[in-house]
Tab-separated table of C-alpha atoms and ligand atoms in Angstrom:
chain	number	residue	atom	x	y	z
A	1	MET	CA	79.371	117.607	83.041
A	2	LYS	CA	77.886	115.729	79.657
A	3	LEU	CA	77.264	112.363	80.519
A	4	TYR	CA	76.435	110.075	78.348
A	5	ASN	CA	72.827	108.115	79.740
A	6	SER	CA	71.834	104.698	78.543
A	7	LEU	CA	68.695	105.113	79.232
A	8	THR	CA	67.927	107.848	76.623
A	9	ARG	CA	70.778	106.892	74.239
A	10	LYS	CA	71.867	110.898	74.524
A	11	ARG	CA	75.049	112.516	76.065
A	12	GLU	CA	73.046	115.006	78.540
A	13	ASP	CA	74.130	117.565	81.081
A	14	PHE	CA	74.435	115.716	84.331
A	15	ILE	CA	71.948	117.289	86.838
A	16	PRO	CA	71.836	114.938	90.409
A	17	ASN	CA	68.741	115.075	92.507
A	18	VAL	CA	70.038	117.151	95.113
A	19	GLU	CA	71.829	120.262	94.168
A	20	GLY	CA	75.791	119.393	94.899
A	21	GLU	CA	74.952	116.177	95.820
A	22	VAL	CA	75.584	112.656	94.225
A	23	LYS	CA	74.309	109.314	94.967
A	24	ILE	CA	76.406	106.480	92.861
A	25	TYR	CA	75.503	102.399	92.871
A	26	THR	CA	78.047	100.078	91.427
A	27	CYS	CA	77.286	96.553	90.777
A	28	GLY	CA	80.130	94.951	92.759
A	29	PRO	CA	82.104	91.387	91.749
A	30	THR	CA	80.797	88.282	91.652
A	31	VAL	CA	83.280	86.420	94.118
A	32	TYR	CA	83.778	83.069	92.561
A	33	HIS	CA	87.100	83.822	90.906
A	34	PHE	CA	90.013	86.473	90.992
A	35	ALA	CA	88.406	89.537	88.793
A	36	HIS	CA	89.986	89.444	85.041
A	37	ILE	CA	91.222	92.695	84.063
A	38	GLY	CA	88.244	93.460	81.830
A	39	ASN	CA	86.234	93.420	85.029
A	40	LEU	CA	88.707	96.203	86.619
A	41	ARG	CA	88.647	98.422	83.650
A	42	THR	CA	85.211	98.830	84.342
A	43	TYR	CA	85.811	99.678	88.034
A	44	ILE	CA	88.513	102.309	87.099
A	45	MET	CA	86.621	103.891	85.127
A	46	GLU	CA	83.644	104.327	87.461
A	47	ASP	CA	86.702	105.203	89.608
A	48	VAL	CA	87.695	108.047	87.396
A	49	LEU	CA	83.984	109.339	87.238
A	50	GLU	CA	83.664	109.335	91.174
A	51	LYS	CA	86.531	111.200	91.572
A	52	PHE	CA	85.946	113.706	88.842
A	53	LEU	CA	82.846	114.471	90.488
A	54	ARG	CA	84.459	114.940	93.914
A	55	TRP	CA	87.386	116.875	92.316
A	56	ASP	CA	84.496	119.183	90.562
A	57	GLY	CA	83.378	119.799	93.894
A	58	TYR	CA	80.000	117.388	94.798
A	59	LYS	CA	79.462	115.665	97.573
A	60	VAL	CA	79.433	112.082	96.575
A	61	THR	CA	78.075	108.767	98.181
A	62	ARG	CA	78.921	105.658	96.582
A	63	ALA	CA	77.624	102.213	97.137
A	64	MET	CA	78.507	98.986	95.911
A	65	ASN	CA	77.189	95.015	96.436
A	66	ILE	CA	79.285	92.021	96.277
A	67	THR	CA	77.682	89.069	94.917
A	68	ASP	CA	78.187	86.474	97.061
A	69	VAL	CA	74.899	84.246	96.468
A	70	GLY	CA	72.356	84.338	93.318
A	71	HIS	CA	74.312	85.094	90.442
A	72	LEU	CA	73.878	81.858	87.948
A	73	THR	CA	76.129	80.872	85.405
A	74	SER	CA	73.212	81.600	82.703
A	75	ASP	CA	71.346	85.057	82.765
A	76	ALA	CA	68.150	83.456	81.756
A	77	ASP	CA	67.593	82.128	85.602
A	78	THR	CA	69.447	78.315	84.678
A	79	GLY	CA	72.206	76.846	85.599
A	80	GLU	CA	74.101	76.843	88.643
A	81	ASP	CA	75.118	79.464	91.159
A	82	LYS	CA	78.420	80.462	90.228
A	83	MET	CA	79.273	81.024	93.813
A	84	LEU	CA	78.726	77.313	94.103
A	85	LYS	CA	80.606	76.390	91.359
A	86	GLY	CA	83.691	78.608	92.935
A	87	ALA	CA	83.508	76.255	95.980
A	88	LYS	CA	82.930	73.152	94.510
A	89	ARG	CA	86.053	74.064	92.351
A	90	GLU	CA	87.848	75.021	95.073
A	91	GLN	CA	86.614	72.122	97.505
A	92	LYS	CA	85.880	75.171	99.983
A	93	THR	CA	82.480	76.321	101.493
A	94	ILE	CA	80.934	79.193	99.605
A	95	MET	CA	81.920	81.935	102.873
A	96	GLU	CA	85.510	80.922	102.340
A	97	ILE	CA	85.321	81.189	98.467
A	98	ALA	CA	83.618	84.506	98.905
A	99	GLN	CA	86.052	86.205	101.784
A	100	PHE	CA	88.957	85.220	99.870
A	101	TYR	CA	88.038	86.226	96.309
A	102	THR	CA	86.138	89.752	98.256
A	103	ASP	CA	89.793	90.223	99.327
A	104	ALA	CA	91.755	89.465	96.167
A	105	PHE	CA	89.583	92.067	94.477
A	106	PHE	CA	90.064	94.876	96.860
A	107	GLU	CA	93.762	93.803	96.811
A	108	ASP	CA	93.680	94.213	93.098
A	109	CYS	CA	91.750	97.397	93.351
A	110	ARG	CA	94.698	98.656	95.573
A	111	LYS	CA	97.107	97.931	93.344
A	112	LEU	CA	95.021	99.860	90.522
A	113	ASN	CA	94.305	102.790	92.735
A	114	ILE	CA	90.710	102.236	92.774
A	115	LYS	CA	89.264	104.259	96.062
A	116	LYS	CA	86.778	101.889	97.847
A	117	PRO	CA	83.050	102.829	97.757
A	118	ASP	CA	81.931	104.406	100.744
A	119	ILE	CA	79.556	101.629	101.668
A	120	ILE	CA	80.048	97.988	100.483
A	121	GLU	CA	77.729	95.335	101.304
A	122	PRO	CA	77.573	91.540	100.603
A	123	ALA	CA	74.553	90.606	98.994
A	124	THR	CA	74.009	87.622	101.839
A	125	ASN	CA	73.569	90.495	104.706
A	126	CYS	CA	70.524	91.668	103.203
A	127	ILE	CA	67.871	88.880	103.079
A	128	ASP	CA	65.320	90.534	105.092
A	129	GLU	CA	65.253	93.750	102.864
A	130	TYR	CA	64.819	91.374	99.658
A	131	ILE	CA	61.939	89.523	101.559
A	132	VAL	CA	60.390	92.986	102.443
A	133	MET	CA	60.574	94.231	98.602
A	134	ILE	CA	59.382	90.492	97.073
A	135	THR	CA	56.264	90.770	99.522
A	136	LYS	CA	55.386	94.208	98.104
A	137	LEU	CA	56.062	92.780	94.645
A	138	LEU	CA	53.938	89.960	95.142
A	139	ASP	CA	51.069	92.171	96.857
A	140	ASP	CA	50.975	94.269	94.199
A	141	GLY	CA	50.508	91.975	91.540
A	142	TYR	CA	53.955	92.012	89.653
A	143	ALA	CA	55.604	89.043	90.893
A	144	TYR	CA	53.897	85.436	90.795
A	145	GLU	CA	54.849	81.576	92.137
A	146	ALA	CA	55.512	79.202	90.179
A	147	GLY	CA	57.267	75.839	90.693
A	148	GLY	CA	58.251	76.997	94.349
A	149	ASN	CA	60.201	80.058	92.799
A	150	ILE	CA	58.597	83.827	92.727
A	151	TYR	CA	59.079	85.505	89.447
A	152	PHE	CA	58.554	89.068	88.338
A	153	ASP	CA	55.884	89.571	85.994
A	154	THR	CA	57.633	91.597	83.220
A	155	SER	CA	54.237	91.944	81.207
A	156	LYS	CA	53.132	94.193	84.190
A	157	LEU	CA	54.899	96.955	83.104
A	158	ARG	CA	54.110	99.656	80.473
A	159	GLU	CA	57.825	99.462	79.419
A	160	TYR	CA	60.364	97.198	79.915
A	161	TYR	CA	62.758	97.010	77.678
A	162	VAL	CA	64.428	100.543	78.274
A	163	PHE	CA	67.598	100.113	77.370
A	164	ASN	CA	67.517	98.632	74.189
A	165	LYS	CA	64.032	99.020	72.691
A	166	HIS	CA	64.335	95.331	71.106
A	167	GLU	CA	61.504	93.583	69.751
A	168	GLN	CA	61.051	90.581	72.020
A	169	GLU	CA	61.972	87.959	69.796
A	170	ASN	CA	65.022	89.659	69.157
A	171	LEU	CA	66.393	89.317	73.094
A	172	GLU	CA	68.363	87.159	73.818
A	173	VAL	CA	68.770	86.488	77.732
A	174	GLY	CA	72.104	84.191	77.839
A	175	VAL	CA	70.833	81.133	77.520
A	176	ARG	CA	73.544	78.910	77.064
A	177	GLU	CA	73.814	75.447	74.999
A	178	GLY	CA	72.959	72.742	77.175
A	179	VAL	CA	70.892	74.728	79.351
A	180	GLY	CA	67.466	74.599	79.440
A	181	GLU	CA	65.054	77.379	79.613
A	182	ASP	CA	62.625	77.948	82.752
A	183	SER	CA	59.034	76.338	81.776
A	184	ASN	CA	57.581	78.036	85.164
A	185	LYS	CA	57.859	81.530	83.715
A	186	ARG	CA	54.752	82.838	81.979
A	187	ASN	CA	56.898	85.831	80.009
A	188	SER	CA	60.484	84.694	78.593
A	189	VAL	CA	61.869	87.337	79.893
A	190	ASP	CA	60.376	87.132	83.591
A	191	PHE	CA	63.092	86.889	86.047
A	192	VAL	CA	63.399	85.105	89.526
A	193	LEU	CA	63.225	86.692	92.631
A	194	TRP	CA	63.147	84.190	94.879
A	195	PHE	CA	64.633	80.713	94.397
A	196	THR	CA	63.505	77.689	96.318
A	197	LYS	CA	64.922	74.432	97.718
A	198	SER	CA	62.583	73.063	95.051
A	199	LYS	CA	64.874	74.220	92.158
A	200	PHE	CA	68.217	73.973	93.375
A	201	GLU	CA	68.783	71.078	96.607
A	202	ASP	CA	72.507	71.664	96.380
A	203	GLN	CA	72.376	75.076	97.213
A	204	GLU	CA	74.821	75.542	100.122
A	205	LEU	CA	73.193	79.054	101.502
A	206	LYS	CA	69.456	78.846	102.113
A	207	TRP	CA	67.061	81.231	104.135
A	208	GLU	CA	63.881	80.878	105.655
A	209	SER	CA	61.158	83.057	103.944
A	210	PRO	CA	57.552	82.946	103.408
A	211	TRP	CA	57.844	81.019	100.601
A	212	GLY	CA	59.924	78.353	101.680
A	213	VAL	CA	63.602	78.248	102.487
A	214	GLY	CA	65.772	79.515	99.369
A	215	TYR	CA	68.123	82.115	98.165
A	216	PRO	CA	67.678	85.422	96.245
A	217	GLY	CA	67.893	85.986	92.245
A	218	TRP	CA	70.659	88.249	91.456
A	219	HIS	CA	68.978	91.089	90.212
A	220	VAL	CA	67.090	91.706	93.366
A	221	GLU	CA	69.974	92.372	95.685
A	222	CYS	CA	71.226	95.343	93.993
A	223	SER	CA	67.748	97.190	93.649
A	224	CYS	CA	67.418	96.519	97.907
A	225	ILE	CA	71.250	97.445	98.528
A	226	SER	CA	70.933	100.783	96.590
A	227	ILE	CA	67.572	101.641	98.147
A	228	LYS	CA	68.881	100.363	101.404
A	229	HIS	CA	71.756	102.750	101.407
A	230	LEU	CA	70.820	105.857	98.882
A	231	GLY	CA	67.170	106.200	99.138
A	232	ASP	CA	64.506	105.698	96.526
A	233	LYS	CA	66.144	108.146	94.365
A	234	LEU	CA	69.292	107.553	92.276
A	235	ASP	CA	71.800	109.604	90.241
A	236	ILE	CA	73.771	107.282	88.531
A	237	HIS	CA	74.155	103.300	88.334
A	238	CYS	CA	77.494	102.119	86.903
A	239	GLY	CA	78.281	98.707	85.656
A	240	GLY	CA	79.890	97.065	82.604
A	241	ILE	CA	77.882	97.126	79.624
A	242	ASP	CA	76.854	93.296	79.722
A	243	ASN	CA	75.081	94.080	82.811
A	244	ALA	CA	72.691	96.380	81.142
A	245	PHE	CA	70.222	93.484	80.102
A	246	PRO	CA	69.202	91.578	81.790
A	247	HIS	CA	70.476	92.625	84.672
A	248	HIS	CA	69.731	96.676	84.749
A	249	THR	CA	67.022	96.152	82.880
A	250	ASN	CA	65.295	93.898	85.625
A	251	GLU	CA	66.939	96.330	88.176
A	252	ILE	CA	64.664	99.249	87.158
A	253	ALA	CA	61.403	96.952	86.555
A	254	GLN	CA	61.323	95.843	89.867
A	255	SER	CA	62.546	99.043	91.709
A	256	GLU	CA	60.389	101.600	90.112
A	257	ALA	CA	57.640	98.573	90.416
A	258	TYR	CA	58.300	98.767	94.147
A	259	LEU	CA	58.837	102.011	94.756
A	260	GLY	CA	55.975	103.619	92.367
A	261	HIS	CA	58.199	106.273	90.908
A	262	LYS	CA	61.371	106.705	88.581
A	263	TRP	CA	64.250	105.202	90.289
A	264	CYS	CA	67.521	106.300	88.789
A	265	ASN	CA	67.981	108.722	86.298
A	266	TYR	CA	71.744	108.351	84.960
A	267	TRP	CA	73.172	104.339	83.357
A	268	PHE	CA	76.951	104.881	83.303
A	269	HIS	CA	77.986	101.677	81.444
A	270	VAL	CA	81.525	100.837	80.290
A	271	MET	CA	82.059	98.790	77.409
A	272	HIS	CA	84.344	95.709	77.152
A	273	LEU	CA	87.689	95.007	77.658
A	274	ILE	CA	88.291	92.152	74.468
A	275	THR	CA	90.991	89.957	73.470
A	276	ASP	CA	91.776	89.111	69.844
A	277	ASP	CA	90.132	86.043	70.596
A	278	GLY	CA	87.405	87.675	71.617
A	279	LYS	CA	85.856	87.894	75.064
A	280	MET	CA	87.647	88.038	78.105
A	281	SER	CA	87.167	84.679	80.215
A	282	LYS	CA	88.151	83.343	83.409
A	283	SER	CA	88.008	79.760	82.385
A	284	LYS	CA	89.243	79.806	78.613
A	285	GLY	CA	92.457	81.002	77.348
A	286	GLU	CA	94.922	83.178	79.513
A	287	PHE	CA	92.831	84.415	82.392
A	288	LEU	CA	94.434	87.941	82.468
A	289	THR	CA	94.737	89.470	85.969
A	290	VAL	CA	96.577	92.132	87.616
A	291	SER	CA	98.858	89.005	89.302
A	292	LEU	CA	99.976	87.888	85.696
A	293	LEU	CA	100.681	91.321	84.509
A	294	GLU	CA	102.539	91.611	87.596
A	295	SER	CA	104.045	88.368	87.072
A	296	LYS	CA	105.463	89.997	83.809
A	297	GLY	CA	106.931	92.778	85.143
A	298	TYR	CA	104.162	95.338	84.449
A	299	ASP	CA	103.225	97.732	87.519
A	300	PRO	CA	99.182	97.582	87.436
A	301	LEU	CA	99.174	101.533	87.277
A	302	ILE	CA	100.575	101.003	83.763
A	303	TYR	CA	97.321	99.282	82.925
A	304	ARG	CA	95.535	101.840	84.795
A	305	PHE	CA	96.921	103.897	82.243
A	306	PHE	CA	96.119	102.202	79.370
A	307	CYS	CA	92.374	102.193	80.392
A	308	LEU	CA	92.571	105.712	80.442
A	309	GLN	CA	93.950	106.385	77.154
A	310	SER	CA	90.813	105.272	75.641
A	311	HIS	CA	87.172	106.349	76.096
A	312	TYR	CA	84.740	104.344	78.136
A	313	ARG	CA	82.117	104.025	75.635
A	314	ARG	CA	84.497	102.238	73.108
A	315	SER	CA	85.359	98.761	73.483
A	316	LEU	CA	88.683	98.429	74.258
A	317	SER	CA	91.297	95.865	72.839
A	318	PHE	CA	94.022	94.103	74.635
A	319	SER	CA	97.882	93.188	73.495
A	320	TYR	CA	100.886	93.103	75.128
A	321	ASP	CA	102.156	94.851	72.395
A	322	ALA	CA	99.580	97.823	73.363
A	323	LEU	CA	100.177	97.686	77.315
A	324	ASP	CA	104.059	97.829	76.489
A	325	ASN	CA	103.450	101.339	74.113
A	326	ALA	CA	101.317	102.622	77.470
A	327	ALA	CA	104.284	101.693	79.545
A	328	ILE	CA	106.833	103.624	77.152
A	329	ALA	CA	104.755	106.250	77.154
A	330	TYR	CA	103.764	106.319	81.202
A	331	ASP	CA	107.230	105.906	81.811
A	332	ARG	CA	108.147	109.015	79.301
A	333	MET	CA	105.742	110.937	81.203
A	334	VAL	CA	106.373	110.041	85.005
A	335	SER	CA	109.944	110.955	84.066
A	336	ARG	CA	109.561	114.389	82.669
A	337	ILE	CA	107.546	115.126	85.896
A	338	GLY	CA	110.258	113.668	88.349
A	339	ALA	CA	112.574	116.347	86.259
A	340	LEU	CA	110.573	119.237	87.391
A	341	LYS	CA	112.256	121.035	90.503
A	342	ASN	CA	109.622	122.770	93.086
A	343	GLU	CA	110.846	126.085	92.193
A	344	GLY	CA	109.284	129.530	91.612
A	345	ALA	CA	105.702	130.863	92.976
A	346	ILE	CA	102.442	129.346	92.088
A	347	ASP	CA	101.123	131.378	89.335
A	348	GLU	CA	97.460	130.989	89.985
A	349	SER	CA	95.934	132.065	86.821
A	350	VAL	CA	98.029	129.622	85.087
A	351	LEU	CA	96.948	126.913	87.179
A	352	ALA	CA	93.417	128.045	86.993
A	353	ALA	CA	93.869	127.757	83.095
A	354	LEU	CA	95.429	124.332	83.335
A	355	LYS	CA	92.698	123.284	85.443
A	356	ASP	CA	90.023	124.294	83.063
A	357	LYS	CA	91.175	122.572	80.176
A	358	PHE	CA	91.649	119.281	82.483
A	359	SER	CA	88.141	120.040	83.984
A	360	ALA	CA	86.564	120.567	79.990
A	361	ALA	CA	87.949	117.113	78.917
A	362	LEU	CA	86.032	115.313	81.694
A	363	ALA	CA	83.145	117.000	81.960
A	364	ASN	CA	82.943	116.070	78.406
A	365	ASP	CA	81.663	112.849	78.840
A	366	LEU	CA	84.830	111.712	80.609
A	367	ASN	CA	87.191	112.021	77.859
A	368	THR	CA	90.582	110.259	79.906
A	369	SER	CA	92.495	110.423	77.073
A	370	LEU	CA	91.831	113.972	76.590
A	371	ALA	CA	92.711	114.639	80.404
A	372	ILE	CA	96.099	112.776	79.833
A	373	THR	CA	96.862	115.386	77.580
A	374	ALA	CA	96.097	118.097	79.760
A	375	VAL	CA	98.629	116.476	81.790
A	376	TYR	CA	101.510	116.707	78.552
A	377	ASP	CA	99.890	120.256	77.931
A	378	ALA	CA	100.504	121.319	81.858
A	379	LEU	CA	104.652	119.924	80.858
A	380	LYS	CA	104.877	122.326	78.395
A	381	TYR	CA	103.195	125.198	79.461
A	382	ASP	CA	105.401	128.124	79.254
A	383	THR	CA	105.728	128.539	83.249
A	384	ASN	CA	107.343	127.923	86.472
A	385	ASP	CA	107.907	123.946	87.726
A	386	ALA	CA	106.116	124.910	90.773
A	387	THR	CA	102.698	125.580	88.711
A	388	LYS	CA	103.280	122.806	86.904
A	389	LEU	CA	103.635	120.483	89.620
A	390	ALA	CA	100.836	121.563	91.379
A	391	ALA	CA	98.585	121.573	88.400
A	392	ILE	CA	99.876	117.574	87.757
A	393	GLU	CA	99.359	116.676	91.387
A	394	SER	CA	95.447	118.308	91.186
A	395	PHE	CA	94.520	115.916	87.904
A	396	ASP	CA	96.264	113.266	89.847
A	397	GLU	CA	93.622	113.486	92.374
A	398	VAL	CA	91.227	112.031	89.687
A	399	LEU	CA	93.874	109.864	87.513
A	400	SER	CA	95.440	108.243	90.249
A	401	LEU	CA	98.603	107.240	88.468
A	402	ASP	CA	101.073	108.071	91.275
A	403	LEU	CA	102.541	110.630	88.668
A	404	ILE	CA	104.513	112.718	91.107
A	405	GLU	CA	105.772	109.925	93.365
A	406	VAL	CA	106.454	107.793	90.571
A	407	GLY	CA	107.917	110.714	89.020
A	408	LYS	CA	110.359	111.711	91.713
A	409	ARG	CA	111.313	107.306	91.834
A	410	ALA	CA	112.190	108.029	88.714
A	411	SER	CA	114.413	110.759	89.076
A	412	GLU	CA	116.019	109.421	91.715
A	413	LYS	CA	116.931	106.294	89.913
A	414	ALA	CA	118.160	108.719	87.064
A	415	ALA	CA	120.412	110.219	89.343
A	416	LYS	CA	121.718	106.908	91.344
A	417	GLY	CA	123.127	105.431	87.492
A	418	ILE	CA	122.128	101.851	86.106
A	419	ASP	CA	119.216	100.413	87.593
A	420	ASN	CA	119.747	96.639	88.362
A	421	SER	CA	115.908	96.072	90.043
A	422	GLU	CA	114.942	93.353	87.467
A	423	PHE	CA	117.506	91.154	89.247
A	424	GLY	CA	115.521	90.866	92.656
A	425	GLU	CA	116.953	92.561	95.579
A	426	GLU	CA	119.638	90.011	96.834
A	427	ILE	CA	121.639	90.740	93.523
A	428	VAL	CA	121.091	94.775	93.726
A	429	ALA	CA	122.468	94.114	97.604
A	430	MET	CA	125.148	92.111	96.443
A	431	ILE	CA	126.232	94.590	93.841
A	432	GLU	CA	125.530	97.593	96.475
A	433	ALA	CA	127.965	95.891	98.852
A	434	ARG	CA	130.935	95.477	96.204
A	435	GLN	CA	130.715	98.768	95.736
A	436	ALA	CA	130.843	99.872	98.698
A	437	ALA	CA	133.804	97.416	99.476
A	438	ARG	CA	135.565	98.927	96.389
A	439	LYS	CA	134.872	102.542	97.937
A	440	ALA	CA	136.570	101.096	101.193
A	441	LYS	CA	139.322	100.066	99.275
A	442	ASP	CA	138.925	96.298	100.257
A	443	PHE	CA	139.541	94.854	97.159
A	444	ALA	CA	139.415	91.063	98.372
A	445	THR	CA	136.094	91.342	99.523
A	446	ALA	CA	134.681	93.215	96.222
A	447	ASP	CA	136.579	90.316	94.235
A	448	GLU	CA	134.587	87.843	96.208
A	449	ILE	CA	131.356	89.126	95.771
A	450	ARG	CA	131.781	89.507	92.030
A	451	ASP	CA	133.121	85.704	91.979
A	452	LYS	CA	129.974	84.582	93.639
A	453	LEU	CA	127.568	86.359	91.591
A	454	SER	CA	129.647	85.032	88.787
A	455	GLU	CA	128.691	81.812	90.363
A	456	MET	CA	125.226	82.641	90.423
A	457	GLY	CA	124.976	83.335	86.762
A	458	ILE	CA	125.232	87.067	87.122
A	459	ILE	CA	128.316	89.333	85.479
A	460	LEU	CA	129.342	92.399	86.486
A	461	GLU	CA	130.049	95.278	83.818
A	462	ASP	CA	131.677	98.586	85.270
A	463	THR	CA	130.103	101.611	83.215
A	464	PRO	CA	130.881	105.301	83.462
A	465	ALA	CA	126.872	105.515	84.824
A	466	GLY	CA	127.520	102.557	87.200
A	467	VAL	CA	127.513	98.684	87.707
A	468	LYS	CA	125.285	96.912	85.088
A	469	ALA	CA	124.249	93.595	85.639
A	470	LYS	CA	123.894	90.954	83.124
A	471	ARG	CA	122.930	87.380	82.947
A	472	ALA	CA	125.818	85.409	81.721
B	501	LIG	P1	80.854	89.808	87.661
B	501	LIG	O1	82.492	90.093	88.367
B	501	LIG	O2	80.693	89.114	86.292
B	501	LIG	O3	79.525	90.348	88.094
B	501	LIG	O4	81.539	91.282	86.948
B	501	LIG	C1	81.814	92.516	86.919
B	501	LIG	C2	81.778	93.845	86.308
B	501	LIG	O5	82.745	93.822	85.104
B	501	LIG	C3	80.672	94.287	86.025
B	501	LIG	O6	80.630	95.244	85.933
B	501	LIG	C4	80.590	93.365	84.557
B	501	LIG	O7	79.795	94.148	83.588
B	501	LIG	C5	82.039	94.278	83.980
B	501	LIG	N1	82.450	92.991	82.903
B	501	LIG	C6	82.443	91.577	83.065
B	501	LIG	N2	83.267	91.763	81.708
B	501	LIG	C7	83.774	92.427	81.058
B	501	LIG	C8	84.800	93.227	80.060
B	501	LIG	N3	85.406	92.134	79.286
B	501	LIG	N4	85.670	94.518	80.288
B	501	LIG	C9	84.683	95.043	80.986
B	501	LIG	N5	84.140	95.163	82.197
B	501	LIG	C10	83.499	93.685	82.152
B	502	LIG	ZN1	74.342	95.023	90.121
């Protein structure tokens, strides 16, 4: 497989540390609020990467943290802990907020067919590991104490700016207006490994440490959780592009200073989902969540399909028009799949050729839109339906678009005639009861139901394809 590696800024052959095995680490969500669909774009593309590697025969182990402490509103280690902000907003404890939004995140993932990583570790579970790493960094001269906090000293590294060869003065560490820089830092890009109460008195979650009661910085959690579960050599580290600097840069700095050798070989960064008015936000404008899309009548898998139509290394513009187009394309695709009959014997050589095309698309730096084209190719191929279905079923192990199931449902619906499901279960049940009454020649009951529906503002039209409901 060829994979673009942010570390080298090149497409490279993917070669894992151990033949046939892949260790992947994913930066998990900060659980202070719902995930927006931009966050979920990143998790969808990471899910495709993981599933393709499995499909290709690798044994994959993937670990992910849940950020429930230490991620501040400013990447420059200033501002408030996002978790504290969430707890204040909802007048709940941090642990209540963390549990609620962790569950909400995995519920969104379930709806989007994003597989749960093999290992999921909340940051608050690993305090002992952070203390071990920070102690060694202090002992080895990579860290210093200032103003009660422990900082990583970036000047001690031979190379720090690995992803973006920036000039130092061009570096912006995301200091927001109104939030001052941290004057304890010896170098502006140094970062906090451990905060103590001397800086944040009102931090709700605090732990004992050799440097006083406090809590860990955000970056140290990912290094420790990855090393704890995946060992000291990682194959692929994933995340959204905003995490490349400073988060991932700092992860590399502290992990390699701690381990004394190279840590992770491939860095997989997903570009952002953006809206017409710019960045996605959880506080300004429309807060785009999976539930919001559902409330507007979109199946979450339409959003997954929309994401797969584009390459992960291009930023993607979200609009409802674009989503509508994805919905039309998805519906057409699944209805063609639903029309296939499971007939004939699978032609193994055709199946292998179809799979080769699909595999070549994803092996080319995860070209998901070409992988979707491979589904159309299978539909068009001059072969029997059983072979087409076998190919599409196999592709869907990676695409996870429920192509066969949704296709089946679409064909059942088409056979049944008109679909009134948009009016809700109660109305559909009443329409069915009226049809049953008419079939039984119980016209009095049938008329009674029609009148009741009419009082509810629903009028019925009897068409050759079936009964069509309309709002009066
Ligand atoms: P957070 O919950 O803020 O820690 O972010 C979770 C994941 O979403 C991280 O991998 C981020 O890099 C990623 N992310 C944040 N904003 C976007 C966006 N607009 N589009 C795609 N990914 C994003
Ligand atoms: Zn991380």
